[in-house]
Short mmCIF file of C-alpha atoms in Angstrom, two decimals:
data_model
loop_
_atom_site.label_atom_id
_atom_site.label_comp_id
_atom_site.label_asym_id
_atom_site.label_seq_id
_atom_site.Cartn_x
_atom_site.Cartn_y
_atom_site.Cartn_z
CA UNK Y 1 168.58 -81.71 47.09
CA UNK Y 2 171.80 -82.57 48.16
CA UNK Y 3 172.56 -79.49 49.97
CA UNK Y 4 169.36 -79.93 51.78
CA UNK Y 5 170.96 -83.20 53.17
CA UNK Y 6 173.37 -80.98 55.40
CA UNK Y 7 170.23 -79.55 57.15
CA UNK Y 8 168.44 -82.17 60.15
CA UNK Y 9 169.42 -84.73 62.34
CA UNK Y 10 172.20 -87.09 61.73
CA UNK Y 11 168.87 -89.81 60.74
CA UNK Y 12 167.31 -87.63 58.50
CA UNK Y 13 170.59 -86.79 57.01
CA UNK Y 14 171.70 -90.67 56.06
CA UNK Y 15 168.32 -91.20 55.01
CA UNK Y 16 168.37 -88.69 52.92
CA UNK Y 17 171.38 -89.14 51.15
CA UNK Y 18 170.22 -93.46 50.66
CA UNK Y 19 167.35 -92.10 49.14
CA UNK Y 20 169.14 -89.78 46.95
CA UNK Y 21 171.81 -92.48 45.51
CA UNK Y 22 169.16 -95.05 46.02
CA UNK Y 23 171.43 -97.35 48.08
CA UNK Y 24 170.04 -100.33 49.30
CA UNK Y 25 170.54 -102.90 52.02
CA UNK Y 26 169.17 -106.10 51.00
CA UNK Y 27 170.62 -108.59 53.95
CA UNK Y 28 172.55 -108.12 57.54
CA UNK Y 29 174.82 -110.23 59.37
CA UNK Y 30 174.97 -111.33 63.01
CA UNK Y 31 177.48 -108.66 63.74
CA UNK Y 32 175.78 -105.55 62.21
CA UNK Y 33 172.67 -107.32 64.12
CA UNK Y 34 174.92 -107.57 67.33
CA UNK Y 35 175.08 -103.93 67.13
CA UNK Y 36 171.63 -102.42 66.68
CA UNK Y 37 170.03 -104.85 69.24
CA UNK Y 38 173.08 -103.16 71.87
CA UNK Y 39 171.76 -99.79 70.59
CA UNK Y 40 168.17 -100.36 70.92
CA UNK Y 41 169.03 -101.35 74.61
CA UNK Y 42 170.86 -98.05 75.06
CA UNK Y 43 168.27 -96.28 73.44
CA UNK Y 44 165.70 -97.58 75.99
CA UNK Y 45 168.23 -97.60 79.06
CA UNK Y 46 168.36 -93.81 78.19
CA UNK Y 47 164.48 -93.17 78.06
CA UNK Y 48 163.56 -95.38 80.76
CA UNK Y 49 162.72 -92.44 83.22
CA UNK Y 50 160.71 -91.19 80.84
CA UNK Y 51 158.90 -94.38 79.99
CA UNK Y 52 158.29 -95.02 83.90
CA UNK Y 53 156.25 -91.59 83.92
CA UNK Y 54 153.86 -93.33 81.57
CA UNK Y 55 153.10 -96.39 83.59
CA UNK Y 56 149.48 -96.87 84.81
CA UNK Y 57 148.52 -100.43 83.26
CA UNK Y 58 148.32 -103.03 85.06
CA UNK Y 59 149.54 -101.30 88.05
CA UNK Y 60 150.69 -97.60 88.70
CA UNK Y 61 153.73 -98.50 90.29
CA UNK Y 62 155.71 -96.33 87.71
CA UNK Y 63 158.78 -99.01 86.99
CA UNK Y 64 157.56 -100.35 83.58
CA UNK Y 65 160.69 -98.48 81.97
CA UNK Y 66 163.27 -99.71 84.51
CA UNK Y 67 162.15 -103.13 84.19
CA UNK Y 68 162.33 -103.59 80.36
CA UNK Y 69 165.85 -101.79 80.86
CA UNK Y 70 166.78 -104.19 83.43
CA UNK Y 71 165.78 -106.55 81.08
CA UNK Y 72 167.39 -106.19 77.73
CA UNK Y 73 170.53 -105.14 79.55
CA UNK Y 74 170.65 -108.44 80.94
CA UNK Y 75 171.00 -109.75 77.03
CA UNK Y 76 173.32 -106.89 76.08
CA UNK Y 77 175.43 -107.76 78.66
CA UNK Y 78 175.98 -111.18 76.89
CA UNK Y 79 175.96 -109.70 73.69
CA UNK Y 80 178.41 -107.34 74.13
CA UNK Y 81 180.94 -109.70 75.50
CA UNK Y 82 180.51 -112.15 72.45
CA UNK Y 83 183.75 -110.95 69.94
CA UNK Y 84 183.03 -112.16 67.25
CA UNK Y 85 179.33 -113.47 67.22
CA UNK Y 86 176.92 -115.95 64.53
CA UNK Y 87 173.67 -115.44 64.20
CA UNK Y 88 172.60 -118.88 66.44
CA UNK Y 89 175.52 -118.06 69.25
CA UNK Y 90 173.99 -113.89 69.11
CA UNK Y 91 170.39 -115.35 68.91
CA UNK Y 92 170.47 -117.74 72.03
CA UNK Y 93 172.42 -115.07 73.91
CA UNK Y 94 170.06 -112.47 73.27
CA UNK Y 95 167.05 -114.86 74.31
CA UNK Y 96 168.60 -116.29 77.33
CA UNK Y 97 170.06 -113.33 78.68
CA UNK Y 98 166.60 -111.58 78.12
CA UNK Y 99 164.54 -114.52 79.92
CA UNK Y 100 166.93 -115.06 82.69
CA UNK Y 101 167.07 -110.88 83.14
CA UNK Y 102 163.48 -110.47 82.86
CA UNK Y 103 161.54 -108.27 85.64
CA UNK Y 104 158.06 -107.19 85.69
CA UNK Y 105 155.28 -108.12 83.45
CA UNK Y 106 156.42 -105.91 80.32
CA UNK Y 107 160.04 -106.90 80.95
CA UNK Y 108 158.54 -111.09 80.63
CA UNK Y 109 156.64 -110.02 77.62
CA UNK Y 110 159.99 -107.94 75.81
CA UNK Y 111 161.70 -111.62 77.00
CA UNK Y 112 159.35 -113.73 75.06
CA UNK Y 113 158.86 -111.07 72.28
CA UNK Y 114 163.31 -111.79 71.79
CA UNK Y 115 162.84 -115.34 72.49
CA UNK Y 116 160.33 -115.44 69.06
CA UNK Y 117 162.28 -113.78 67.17
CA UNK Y 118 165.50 -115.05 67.91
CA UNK Y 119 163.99 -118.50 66.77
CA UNK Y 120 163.37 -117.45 63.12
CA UNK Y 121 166.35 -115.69 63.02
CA UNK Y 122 168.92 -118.77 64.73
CA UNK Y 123 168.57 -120.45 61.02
CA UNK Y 124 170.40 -117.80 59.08
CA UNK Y 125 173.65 -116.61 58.60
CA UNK Y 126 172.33 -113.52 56.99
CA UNK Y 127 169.21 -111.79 57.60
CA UNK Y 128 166.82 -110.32 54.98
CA UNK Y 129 163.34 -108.72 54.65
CA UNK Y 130 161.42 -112.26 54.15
CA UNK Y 131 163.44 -113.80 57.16
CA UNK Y 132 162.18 -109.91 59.84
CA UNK Y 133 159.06 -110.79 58.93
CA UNK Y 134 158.60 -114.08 59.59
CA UNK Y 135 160.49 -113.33 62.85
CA UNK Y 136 158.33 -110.43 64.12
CA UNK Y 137 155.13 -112.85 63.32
CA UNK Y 138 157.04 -115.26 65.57
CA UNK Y 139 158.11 -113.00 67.81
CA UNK Y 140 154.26 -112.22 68.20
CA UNK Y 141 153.05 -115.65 68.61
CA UNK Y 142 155.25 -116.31 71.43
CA UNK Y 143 154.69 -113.39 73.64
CA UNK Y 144 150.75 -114.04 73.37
CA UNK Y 145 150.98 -117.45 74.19
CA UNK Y 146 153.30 -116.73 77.54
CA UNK Y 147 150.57 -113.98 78.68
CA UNK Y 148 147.86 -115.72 80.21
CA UNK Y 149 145.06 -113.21 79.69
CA UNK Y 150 146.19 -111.50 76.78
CA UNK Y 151 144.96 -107.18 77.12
CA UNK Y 152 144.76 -104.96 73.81
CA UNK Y 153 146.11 -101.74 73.78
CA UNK Y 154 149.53 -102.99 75.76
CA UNK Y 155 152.91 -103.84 74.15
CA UNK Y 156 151.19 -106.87 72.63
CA UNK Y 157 149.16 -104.62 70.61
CA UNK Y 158 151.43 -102.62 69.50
CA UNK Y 159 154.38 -105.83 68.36
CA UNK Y 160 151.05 -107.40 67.08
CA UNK Y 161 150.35 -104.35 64.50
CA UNK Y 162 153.94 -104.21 63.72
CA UNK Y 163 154.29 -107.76 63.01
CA UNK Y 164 151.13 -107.28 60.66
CA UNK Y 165 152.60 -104.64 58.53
CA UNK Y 166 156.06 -106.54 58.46
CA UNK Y 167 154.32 -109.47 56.93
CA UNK Y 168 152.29 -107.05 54.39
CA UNK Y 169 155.77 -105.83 53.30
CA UNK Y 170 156.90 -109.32 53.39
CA UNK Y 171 153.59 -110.25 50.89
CA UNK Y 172 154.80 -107.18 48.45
CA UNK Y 173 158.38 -108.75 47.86
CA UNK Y 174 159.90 -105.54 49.56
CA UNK Y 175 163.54 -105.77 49.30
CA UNK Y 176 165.03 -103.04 51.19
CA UNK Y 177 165.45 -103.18 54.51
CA UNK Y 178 166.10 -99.86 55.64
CA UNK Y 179 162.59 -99.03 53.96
CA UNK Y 180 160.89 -102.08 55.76
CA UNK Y 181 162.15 -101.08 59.41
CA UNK Y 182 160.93 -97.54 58.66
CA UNK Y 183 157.63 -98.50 57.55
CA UNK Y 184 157.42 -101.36 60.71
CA UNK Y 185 158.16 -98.71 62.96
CA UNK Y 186 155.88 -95.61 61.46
CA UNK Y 187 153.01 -98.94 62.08
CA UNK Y 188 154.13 -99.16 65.39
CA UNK Y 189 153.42 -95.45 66.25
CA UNK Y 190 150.32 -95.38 64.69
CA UNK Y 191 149.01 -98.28 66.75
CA UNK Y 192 150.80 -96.70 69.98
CA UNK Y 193 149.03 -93.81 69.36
CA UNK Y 194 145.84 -95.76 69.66
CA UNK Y 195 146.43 -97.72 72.79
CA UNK Y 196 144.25 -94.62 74.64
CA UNK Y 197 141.34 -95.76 72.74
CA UNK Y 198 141.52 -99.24 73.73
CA UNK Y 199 142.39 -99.61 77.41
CA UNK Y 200 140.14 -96.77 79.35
CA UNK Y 201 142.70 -96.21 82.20
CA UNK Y 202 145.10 -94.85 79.79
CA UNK Y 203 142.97 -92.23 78.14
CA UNK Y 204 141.93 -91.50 81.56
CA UNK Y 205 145.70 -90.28 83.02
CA UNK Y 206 146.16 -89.03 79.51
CA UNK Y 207 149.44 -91.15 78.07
CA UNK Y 208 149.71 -93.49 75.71
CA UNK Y 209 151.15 -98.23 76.87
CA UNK Y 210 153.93 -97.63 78.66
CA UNK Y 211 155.45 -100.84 77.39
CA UNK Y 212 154.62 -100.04 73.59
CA UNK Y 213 156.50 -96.91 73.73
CA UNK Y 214 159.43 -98.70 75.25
CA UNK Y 215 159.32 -101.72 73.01
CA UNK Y 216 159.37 -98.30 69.99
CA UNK Y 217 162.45 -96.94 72.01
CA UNK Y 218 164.06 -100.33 71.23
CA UNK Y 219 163.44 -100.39 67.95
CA UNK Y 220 163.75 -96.70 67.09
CA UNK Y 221 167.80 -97.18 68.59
CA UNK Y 222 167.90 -100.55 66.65
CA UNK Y 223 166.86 -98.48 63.14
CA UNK Y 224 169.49 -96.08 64.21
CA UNK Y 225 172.16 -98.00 63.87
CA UNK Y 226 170.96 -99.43 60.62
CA UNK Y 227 171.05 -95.78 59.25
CA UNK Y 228 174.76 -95.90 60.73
CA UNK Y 229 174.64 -93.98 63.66
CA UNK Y 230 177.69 -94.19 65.90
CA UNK Y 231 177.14 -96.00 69.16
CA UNK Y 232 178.74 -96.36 72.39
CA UNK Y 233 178.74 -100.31 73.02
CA UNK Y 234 180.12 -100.04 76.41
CA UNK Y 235 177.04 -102.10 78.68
CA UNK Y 236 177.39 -101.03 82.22
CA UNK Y 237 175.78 -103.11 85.18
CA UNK Y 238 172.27 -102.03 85.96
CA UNK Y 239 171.48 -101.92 89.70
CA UNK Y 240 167.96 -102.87 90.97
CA UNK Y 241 166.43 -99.96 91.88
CA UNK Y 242 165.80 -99.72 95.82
CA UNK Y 243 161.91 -98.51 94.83
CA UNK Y 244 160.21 -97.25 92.13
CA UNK Y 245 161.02 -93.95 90.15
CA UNK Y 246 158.90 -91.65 89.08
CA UNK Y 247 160.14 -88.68 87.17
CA UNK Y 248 156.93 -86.58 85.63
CA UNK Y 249 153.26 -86.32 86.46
CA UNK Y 250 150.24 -87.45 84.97
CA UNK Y 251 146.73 -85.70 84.62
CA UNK Y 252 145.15 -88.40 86.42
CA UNK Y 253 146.28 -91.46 89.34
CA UNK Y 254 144.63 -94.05 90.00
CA UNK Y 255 143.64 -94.76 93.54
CA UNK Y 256 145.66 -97.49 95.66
CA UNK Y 257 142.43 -99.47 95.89
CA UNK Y 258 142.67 -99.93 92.17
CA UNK Y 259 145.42 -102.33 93.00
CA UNK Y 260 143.61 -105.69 93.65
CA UNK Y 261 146.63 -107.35 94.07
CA UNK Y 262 149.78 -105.73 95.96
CA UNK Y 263 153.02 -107.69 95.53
CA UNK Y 264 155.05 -108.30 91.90
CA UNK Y 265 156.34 -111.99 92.47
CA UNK Y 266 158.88 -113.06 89.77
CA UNK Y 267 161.50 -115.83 89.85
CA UNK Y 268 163.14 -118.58 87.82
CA UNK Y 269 162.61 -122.61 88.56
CA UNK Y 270 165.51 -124.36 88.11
CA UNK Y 271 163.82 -127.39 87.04
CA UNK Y 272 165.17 -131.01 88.75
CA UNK Y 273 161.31 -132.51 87.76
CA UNK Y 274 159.46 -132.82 84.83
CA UNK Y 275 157.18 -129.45 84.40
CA UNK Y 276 155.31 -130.95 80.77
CA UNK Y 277 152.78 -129.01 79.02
CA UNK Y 278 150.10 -130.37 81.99
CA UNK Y 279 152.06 -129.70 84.41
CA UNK Y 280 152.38 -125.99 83.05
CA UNK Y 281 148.42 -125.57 82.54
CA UNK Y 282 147.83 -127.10 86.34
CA UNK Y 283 150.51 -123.94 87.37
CA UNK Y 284 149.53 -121.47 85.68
CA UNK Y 285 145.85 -122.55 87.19
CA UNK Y 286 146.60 -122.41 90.59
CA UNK Y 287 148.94 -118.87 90.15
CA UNK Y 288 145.30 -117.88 88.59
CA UNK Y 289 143.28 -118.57 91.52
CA UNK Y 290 145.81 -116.42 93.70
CA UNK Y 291 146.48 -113.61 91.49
CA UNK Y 292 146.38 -111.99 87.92
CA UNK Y 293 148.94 -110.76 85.79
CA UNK Y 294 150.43 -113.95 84.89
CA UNK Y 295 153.15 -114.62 82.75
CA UNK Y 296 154.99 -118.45 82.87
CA UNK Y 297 157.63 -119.54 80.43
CA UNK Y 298 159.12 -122.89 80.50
CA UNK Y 299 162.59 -122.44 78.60
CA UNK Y 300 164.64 -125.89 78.83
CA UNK Y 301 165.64 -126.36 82.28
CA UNK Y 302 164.10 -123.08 83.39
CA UNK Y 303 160.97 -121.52 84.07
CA UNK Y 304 160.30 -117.85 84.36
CA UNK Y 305 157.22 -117.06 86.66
CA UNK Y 306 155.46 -113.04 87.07
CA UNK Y 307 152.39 -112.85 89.02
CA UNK Y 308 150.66 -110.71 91.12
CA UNK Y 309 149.48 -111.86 94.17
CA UNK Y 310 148.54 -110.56 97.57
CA UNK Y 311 150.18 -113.64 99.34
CA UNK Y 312 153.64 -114.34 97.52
CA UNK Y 313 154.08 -117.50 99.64
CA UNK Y 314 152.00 -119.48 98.43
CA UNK Y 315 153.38 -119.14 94.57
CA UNK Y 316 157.19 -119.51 95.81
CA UNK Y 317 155.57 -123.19 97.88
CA UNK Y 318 154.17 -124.35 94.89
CA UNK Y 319 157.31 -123.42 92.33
CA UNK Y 320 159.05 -125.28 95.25
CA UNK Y 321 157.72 -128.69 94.35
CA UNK Y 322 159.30 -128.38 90.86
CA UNK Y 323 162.73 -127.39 91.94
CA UNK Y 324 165.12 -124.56 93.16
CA UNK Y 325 164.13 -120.69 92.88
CA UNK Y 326 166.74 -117.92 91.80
CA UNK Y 327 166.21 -114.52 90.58
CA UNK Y 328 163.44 -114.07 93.28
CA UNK Y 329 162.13 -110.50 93.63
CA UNK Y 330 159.17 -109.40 95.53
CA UNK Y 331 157.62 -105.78 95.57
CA UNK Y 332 154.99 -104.33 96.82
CA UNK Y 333 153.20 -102.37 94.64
CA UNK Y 334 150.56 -100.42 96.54
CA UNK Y 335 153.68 -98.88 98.27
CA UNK Y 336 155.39 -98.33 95.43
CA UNK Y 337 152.41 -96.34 93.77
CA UNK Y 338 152.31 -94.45 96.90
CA UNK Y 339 155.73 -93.50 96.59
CA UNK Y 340 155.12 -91.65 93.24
CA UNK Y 341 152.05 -90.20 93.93
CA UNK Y 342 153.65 -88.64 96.84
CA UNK Y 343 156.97 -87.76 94.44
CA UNK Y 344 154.63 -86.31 92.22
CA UNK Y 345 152.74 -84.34 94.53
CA UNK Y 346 156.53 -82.68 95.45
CA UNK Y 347 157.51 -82.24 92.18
CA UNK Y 348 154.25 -80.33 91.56
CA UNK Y 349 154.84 -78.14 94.53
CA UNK Y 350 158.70 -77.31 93.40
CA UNK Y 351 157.21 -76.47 89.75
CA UNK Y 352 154.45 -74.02 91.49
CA UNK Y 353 157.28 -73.33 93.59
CA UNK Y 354 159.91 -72.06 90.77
CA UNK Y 355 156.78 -70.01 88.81
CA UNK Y 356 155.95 -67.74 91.52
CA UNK Y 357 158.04 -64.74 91.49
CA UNK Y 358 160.32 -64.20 94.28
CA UNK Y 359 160.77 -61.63 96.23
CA UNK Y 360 163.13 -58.57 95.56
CA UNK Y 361 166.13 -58.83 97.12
CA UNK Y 362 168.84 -56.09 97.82
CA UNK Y 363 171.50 -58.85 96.61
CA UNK Y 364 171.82 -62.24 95.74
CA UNK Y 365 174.38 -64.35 94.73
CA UNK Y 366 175.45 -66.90 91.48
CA UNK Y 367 177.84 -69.80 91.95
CA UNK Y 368 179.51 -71.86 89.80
CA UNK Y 369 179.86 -75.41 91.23
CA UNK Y 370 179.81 -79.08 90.30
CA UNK Y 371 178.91 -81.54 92.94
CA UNK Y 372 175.71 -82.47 94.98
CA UNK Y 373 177.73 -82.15 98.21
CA UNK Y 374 179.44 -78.81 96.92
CA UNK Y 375 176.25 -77.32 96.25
CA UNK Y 376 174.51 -78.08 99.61
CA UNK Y 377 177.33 -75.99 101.61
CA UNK Y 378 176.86 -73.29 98.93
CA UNK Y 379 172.85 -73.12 99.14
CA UNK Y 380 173.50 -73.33 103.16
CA UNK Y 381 175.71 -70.37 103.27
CA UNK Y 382 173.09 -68.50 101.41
CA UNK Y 383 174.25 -68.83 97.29
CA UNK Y 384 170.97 -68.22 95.64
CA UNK Y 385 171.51 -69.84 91.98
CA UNK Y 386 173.93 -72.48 91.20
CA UNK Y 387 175.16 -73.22 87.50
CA UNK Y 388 176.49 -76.45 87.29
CA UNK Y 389 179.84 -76.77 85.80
CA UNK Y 390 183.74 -76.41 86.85
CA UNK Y 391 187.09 -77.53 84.99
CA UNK Y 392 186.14 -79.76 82.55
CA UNK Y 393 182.77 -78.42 82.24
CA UNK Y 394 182.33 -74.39 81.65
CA UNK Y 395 179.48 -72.75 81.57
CA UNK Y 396 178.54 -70.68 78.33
CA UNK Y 397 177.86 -66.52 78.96
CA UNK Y 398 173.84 -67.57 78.09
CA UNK Y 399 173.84 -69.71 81.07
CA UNK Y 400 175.56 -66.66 83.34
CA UNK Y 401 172.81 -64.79 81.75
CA UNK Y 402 169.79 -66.86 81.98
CA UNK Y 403 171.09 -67.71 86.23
CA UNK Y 404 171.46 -63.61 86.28
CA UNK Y 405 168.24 -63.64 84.59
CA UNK Y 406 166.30 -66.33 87.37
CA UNK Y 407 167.32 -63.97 90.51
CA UNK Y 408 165.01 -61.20 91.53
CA UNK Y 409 167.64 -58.67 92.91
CA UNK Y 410 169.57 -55.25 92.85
CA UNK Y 411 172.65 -56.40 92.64
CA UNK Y 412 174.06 -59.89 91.78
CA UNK Y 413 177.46 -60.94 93.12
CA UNK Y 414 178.58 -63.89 90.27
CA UNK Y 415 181.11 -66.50 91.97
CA UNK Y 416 182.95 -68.18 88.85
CA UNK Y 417 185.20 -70.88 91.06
CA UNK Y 418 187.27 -71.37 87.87
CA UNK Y 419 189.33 -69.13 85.92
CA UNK Y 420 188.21 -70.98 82.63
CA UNK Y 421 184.85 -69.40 83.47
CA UNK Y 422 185.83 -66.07 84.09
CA UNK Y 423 185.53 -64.68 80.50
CA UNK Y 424 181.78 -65.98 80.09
CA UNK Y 425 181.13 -64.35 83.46
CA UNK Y 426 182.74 -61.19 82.80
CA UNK Y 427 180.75 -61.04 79.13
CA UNK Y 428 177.35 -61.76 80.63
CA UNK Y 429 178.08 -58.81 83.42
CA UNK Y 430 178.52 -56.24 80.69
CA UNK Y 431 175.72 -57.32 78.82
CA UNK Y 432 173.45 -57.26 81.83
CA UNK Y 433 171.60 -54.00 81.78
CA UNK Y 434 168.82 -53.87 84.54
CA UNK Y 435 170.83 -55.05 87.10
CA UNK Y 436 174.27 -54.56 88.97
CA UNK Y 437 176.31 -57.45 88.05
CA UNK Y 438 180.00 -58.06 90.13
CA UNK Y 439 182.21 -60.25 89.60
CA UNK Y 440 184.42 -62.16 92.51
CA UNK Y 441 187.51 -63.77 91.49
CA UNK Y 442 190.41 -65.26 94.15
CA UNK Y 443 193.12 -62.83 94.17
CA UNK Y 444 195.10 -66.19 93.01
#
């Protein structure tokens, strides 16, 4: 059995071998805390592309990924300057950062979903199964009361079924807490699975919440480190995007005229009046009458605000009358969702594109190059296949094979550019067989 350990991924691996020798991890402390929250950000700052390609609830303006990046990066940016951080300094830094990073309506929901659990978990100086699970209940509780109009089969439902099963484990005296993450998270892509079934527009493009599967992303890196996983902990700045990315296709888009309301409004009050819990209803009231998708959390001398709205001034006039604005950002989403329908429609026509065979040329030619501006000249003076790659980055002899493979032609003229390259080059030429494969090399 132990032999079998040396077989999988690194995950499977560690698991293994805790099951095997039965170690267990009863409690954590803020530091080994510090570090799976920075790798659940990673983990999600690396999928976020991916996650944006699933975004069609409430609007299909593709950016549900890059906001919920934007947004815990905010916090790991304060986390990962803290050196030597306790569980109340690492919990207000992950909430505030969050809150005061938050973008979109997902990326106010992850906010609140932090600022619930970092609550619970501000009391402790060690963290063990009973204290997770009363913080994923309150991590729950918070986010539903922030979202004025609460929807089912979003990244509420999906926290909401984890925090159910994290109490169950709670109820069963479960002491392990490698075991309880693994069994929170197999909940959590059970009920992910299921968001289809409850919110129409998603079976319809064929995907599952957009903002479940990145709220899983977060915790799936988070679990990762738990296991032990080596991280990189370096946070970089994220930059705004300058519109929305879209990098896949769906079976289905909605229409522009499903938007009913075009423009994402978010900013923070810096409060200099009182904004008590009347004040807050009365709000949240009028951003109602003037929009839908309403998210408003009053945090101490700040309040976050997300609506959507087809007339942004009128939100920003009446935020005015409680104080200063910061962190304002306005986008239009029916533009936005035009954007990626019309990426996806070029992305389609590239893939149909690549599929149909080309025509047989006498010759082509193969370049190795590294470089968007390198490669432009190269395509322009008529190099048919480029394989990235160059000094520090060579090229294997399957990838001269599979590039010799790609063009239709006689004779192929391979262009290595390196003389680290030339040995993979000059393999894949003699193991080329229905072709005429020639190799140019500087006379340097």
């Amino acid at each position: 059995e132990i032999s079998a350990c040396l077989v999988g991924s690194e995950m499977c691996i560690r698991d293994r071998l805790r099951r095997i020798f039965e170690v267990e991890i009863t409690t954590i402390n803020a530091e080994a805390l510090a570090k799976a929250f920075l790798a659940g950000a990673k983990n999600l700052e690396a999928k976020k592309e991916w996650i944006n390609e699933l975004n069609v609830f409430p609007v299909p303006d593709g950016d549900t990924g890059t906001n919920m990046s934007m947004t815990i990066m905010s916090a790991a940016k304060e986390v990962a300057a803290m050196a030597e951080p306790d569980m109340k300094s690492l919990a207000k830094a992950i909430s505030s950062g969050s809150l005061r990073g938050a973008r979109g309506n997902s990326g106010v929901i992850l906010s609140q979903l932090f600022r619930g659990f970092t609550k619970v978990i501000a009391e402790y100086d060690e963290i063990d199964v009973q204290v997770l699970s009363d913080a994923f209940e309150k991590a729950v509780e918070t986010a539903y009361k922030a979202v004025m109009k609460p929807k089912e089969g979003t990244i509420l439902t999906v926290a909401k079924g984890m925090a159910v099963r994290a109490v169950e484990l709670g109820e069963e005296e479960t002491t392990d807490l490698l075991a309880f993450c693994e069994e929170v998270i197999k909940e959590g892509d059970h009920v992910l699975s299921m968001t289809p079934d409850m919110l129409p527009v998603l079976k319809q493009a064929g995907v599952v919440d957009s903002g479940g599967q990145g709220l899983m992303q977060v915790l799936k890196g988070a679990y990762e480190a738990f296991l032990g996983k080596e991280i990189d902990w370096t946070v970089t700045e994220t930059a705004a995007p300058a519109g929305a990315p879209f990098a896949g296709s769906q079976e289905t888009v909605l229409e522009e005229s499903d938007i009913k309301f075009g423009y994402c409004t978010e900013f923070i009050i810096m409060l200099s009046k009182t904004f008590n819990i009347k004040q807050e209803m009365d709000f949240k009231a009028y951003l109602e009458s003037i929009g839908d998708s309403i998210v408003v959390v009053a945090d101490d001398d700040v309040v976050k605000v997300h609506v959507h709205t087809n007339d942004p001034g009128l939100a920003i006039q009446k935020a005015l009358k409680y104080g200063a604005l910061s962190n304002m950002k306005i986008d239009n989403m029916r533009l936005e969702h035009h954007e990626k329908v019309v990426k996806m429609a070029q992305k389609e026509q590239q893939e149909a594109a690549a599929a149909a065979p080309a025509e047989k040329k006498a010759a082509a030619f193969i370049a190795v190059s590294v470089g968007e501006g390198i490669n432009a000249i190269l395509k322009d003076l008529g190099v048919d296949y480029i394989i990235e790659g160059g000094q520090t980055m060579n090229p294997s002899t399957e990838d001269v094979l599979n590039a010799i493979e790609k063009v239709n032609a006689e004779t192929v003229y391979v262009l290595p550019n390196n003389k680290n390259i030339i040995l993979a080059a000059n393999q894949a030429k003699y193991m080329t067989e229905d072709k005429n494969c020639l190799l140019y090399t500087s006379p340097s």
